[in-house]
Amino acid sequence: MTNKNLLVELFVEELPPKALKKLGDAFAGVLSDQLKAQGLAAADAVVTPFASPRRLAAHVTAVAPRAADKAVSQKLMPVSVGLDASGAPTPALLKRLAGLGADASAVAGLKRALDGKAEALFFDSVQPGVDLAAGLQKALDEAIAKLPIPKVMSYQLETDCELPGWTSVNFVRPAHGLVALHGGDVVPVKALGLKAGNATHGHRFEAAVDPVVLADADAYAATLAKDGAVIASFAERKAEIARQLAAAAAQVGGGCQPIEDDALLDEVTALVERPNVLICEFEKQFLDVPQECLILTMKANQKYFPLLDAQGKLTNRFLVVSNISPDDASAVIGGNERVVRPRLADAKFFFDQDRKKTLESRVPALAKVVYHNKLGTQGERMERVEAIAREISRQLMEQGVEGVFDGNVGNAAMLAKTDLLTDMVGEFPELQGIMGGYYARHDGLSEDIAFAIEDHYKPRFSGDELPRNITGLVVALGDKLETLVGMFGIGNLPTGDKDPFALRRHALGVIRMLVEKNLPLSVDSLTRIGAAEFNGVAGFEYGRAVNELQDFIYDRLAGGLREQGASAQEVDAVLALRPQRLADVAQRLQAVRAFAALPEAPALAAANKRIGNILKKSEGEGAAVNPALLVEPAEKDLYAAMQATVPAATAQFDAGDYTASLQALAALRTPVDAFFDGVMVNADKAELKANRLGLLKSLHEAMNRVADLSRLAA
């Protein structure tokens, strides 16, 4: 009995292309995990998934025909329950042993061992290893049950079932074949009304033979490629498509490259079993349409790869990944060119029609588009966005930020959503903003406004670029703040994995713009600017919109900082102070990290925590420090050390040198320790107590300008 490699394949009708890779990985993963759990495959067994439009398969190395027997020790019951006073087995023990297939003769072999505080009886036995047929059947059933199926189909079996034509099976697609080979031997398992064999089917049109008979498990991929004209491996098929795309682009010349889109490449890989890339073209007149429209319609509707020239401009050539390889491909090429032409003509028609109306003329129609039943129409929403954006621009101008023009901000905000009413965006919602930029230029508006309209949705996802100009930044901030404030104000908050209005993404977008563009705007002022525009909206709660939204923004910021490598303790220390200018947070974190590395840091953090607790218990009792009331040497020394240290630390803080500010305070460790060793804060005399509390309050304020250092205490 030797270990051999195992191959399992489920042959089905065409699987959902967008789910194929996940289905293939899940099938192979669960199958192998179950085999390992049963002792049929080693922990280091190599698992190779296969997934094509009509098959899911897995190859597992070194699978045993039978799992090794396993020694098992089972707890039966406490000794006091299993044995009577004379040591004879009780009926309860005999019944338990009978359930395990043993009788009274096994009592003498039972072991005693402590289980907690009581002694218990344990029954040692040898559990026979499962054979491959039974183990694989369990693994296969589990793998099928745990597939992440997007939508289940129900179909009827015609053979090998109790009621042919009536017995129903539920699976992602109807299954027509099952292969299970251990080396060259068929493993007798069943699934979905099918019995395992050693034959599968190849390419629907180009297989050399049908059925394709597999000699053994290791011959699977090679035999399918040779006799079935199928590249079974998803990864190999994807790599082959990428290679052919690059070769076809090189054949076109001129530095052309196929558009990079990994999701499209995955989807096309899931649509073909033997790829054949062909070069097609369309009429150059369609290049007058914005290339984003043409690219989107070719990718989304036809699964084509548009070709871009060396400058990134769309050419009138595109690449098709065909599933057949005829000697004369002209019919396939001509068919694809004929199919894409109406799509491009529609895009051109939409573009031409949309340009007959200016964006400004579409503004009144926004009042007829419902945004949210509690927050009004898109027209009302854009009035709020415009007001918020104008107020932000006013604050930026007061801060001396260059390039901010209130007129441009107002116009861009007013027109930002008007392209939602165009035919092009109605057909391709993904182009919202982008088409607004094109139509703004056609209307004679400035590039500043056009870029702002185009960019105001950014950042749309993690890692997306930010708006290109300050006008776009201001409008994007206004747009996201209006959404956040409005939804929080009416209590429409994200819960768990449900976030229909993308509030988490909007909050992260606001954070990124404030931080990466170093905008001198506070979180508090921004939320209040937004909330002020919802006066009079029924059901809107101002306090919830401001307070809960600020908590939400800081929570998003904390999560992002931890993902970037900051420790939870460091993040907690910095954000406990709710720094209003988020652009400073990175510097504060760096300062805290440097401070924490100092030998004085643990003692000062602990002292800071102690001071905080004292001040909480004595709230309102402190007074301004009077040097004449400092009587103990330790409090005089602390006051003198603060007079020498705090002004410099404050100046460094005001200059934005947070690291130097914190490090300057490290000199206070010795006098602080001495103070707590030699001074009684709660003195009998009220004036001494108030003075000492005032001294601690001043120290606490000085130490916690950059971060709440008490959060660093162990």
Tab-separated table of C-alpha atoms in Angstrom, residues 17 35 52 112-113 135-136 145 177 189 196 245 272 340 347 382 414 441 491 503 516 524 572 625 656 686 693:
chain	number	residue	atom	x	y	z
A	17	PRO	CA	-16.994	33.551	-15.084
A	35	LEU	CA	-8.043	14.758	3.302
A	52	SER	CA	-11.889	26.170	-16.541
A	112	ARG	CA	-7.322	6.464	36.060
A	113	ALA	CA	-6.152	10.063	35.831
A	135	GLY	CA	-12.469	9.562	3.254
A	136	LEU	CA	-12.608	11.019	-0.246
A	145	ALA	CA	-21.229	21.893	0.181
A	177	GLY	CA	-19.031	13.973	-15.128
A	189	VAL	CA	-17.080	7.876	-5.000
A	196	ALA	CA	-16.542	8.527	-10.552
A	245	LEU	CA	-2.040	39.914	-25.763
A	272	VAL	CA	-12.205	30.334	-22.621
A	340	VAL	CA	-18.750	46.217	-31.585
A	347	ALA	CA	-21.710	55.911	-27.544
A	382	MET	CA	-26.113	70.350	-4.572
A	414	MET	CA	-23.286	73.674	-8.775
A	441	ARG	CA	-14.895	71.962	-21.647
A	491	GLY	CA	-29.308	58.223	11.824
A	503	LEU	CA	-19.791	56.380	4.460
A	516	GLU	CA	-1.976	64.356	2.088
A	524	ASP	CA	-14.708	70.155	14.167
A	572	ASP	CA	-4.482	55.841	21.169
A	625	VAL	CA	0.676	78.309	41.105
A	656	GLY	CA	5.592	72.119	14.958
A	686	ALA	CA	-6.377	74.159	51.731
A	693	LEU	CA	-2.953	70.711	42.411
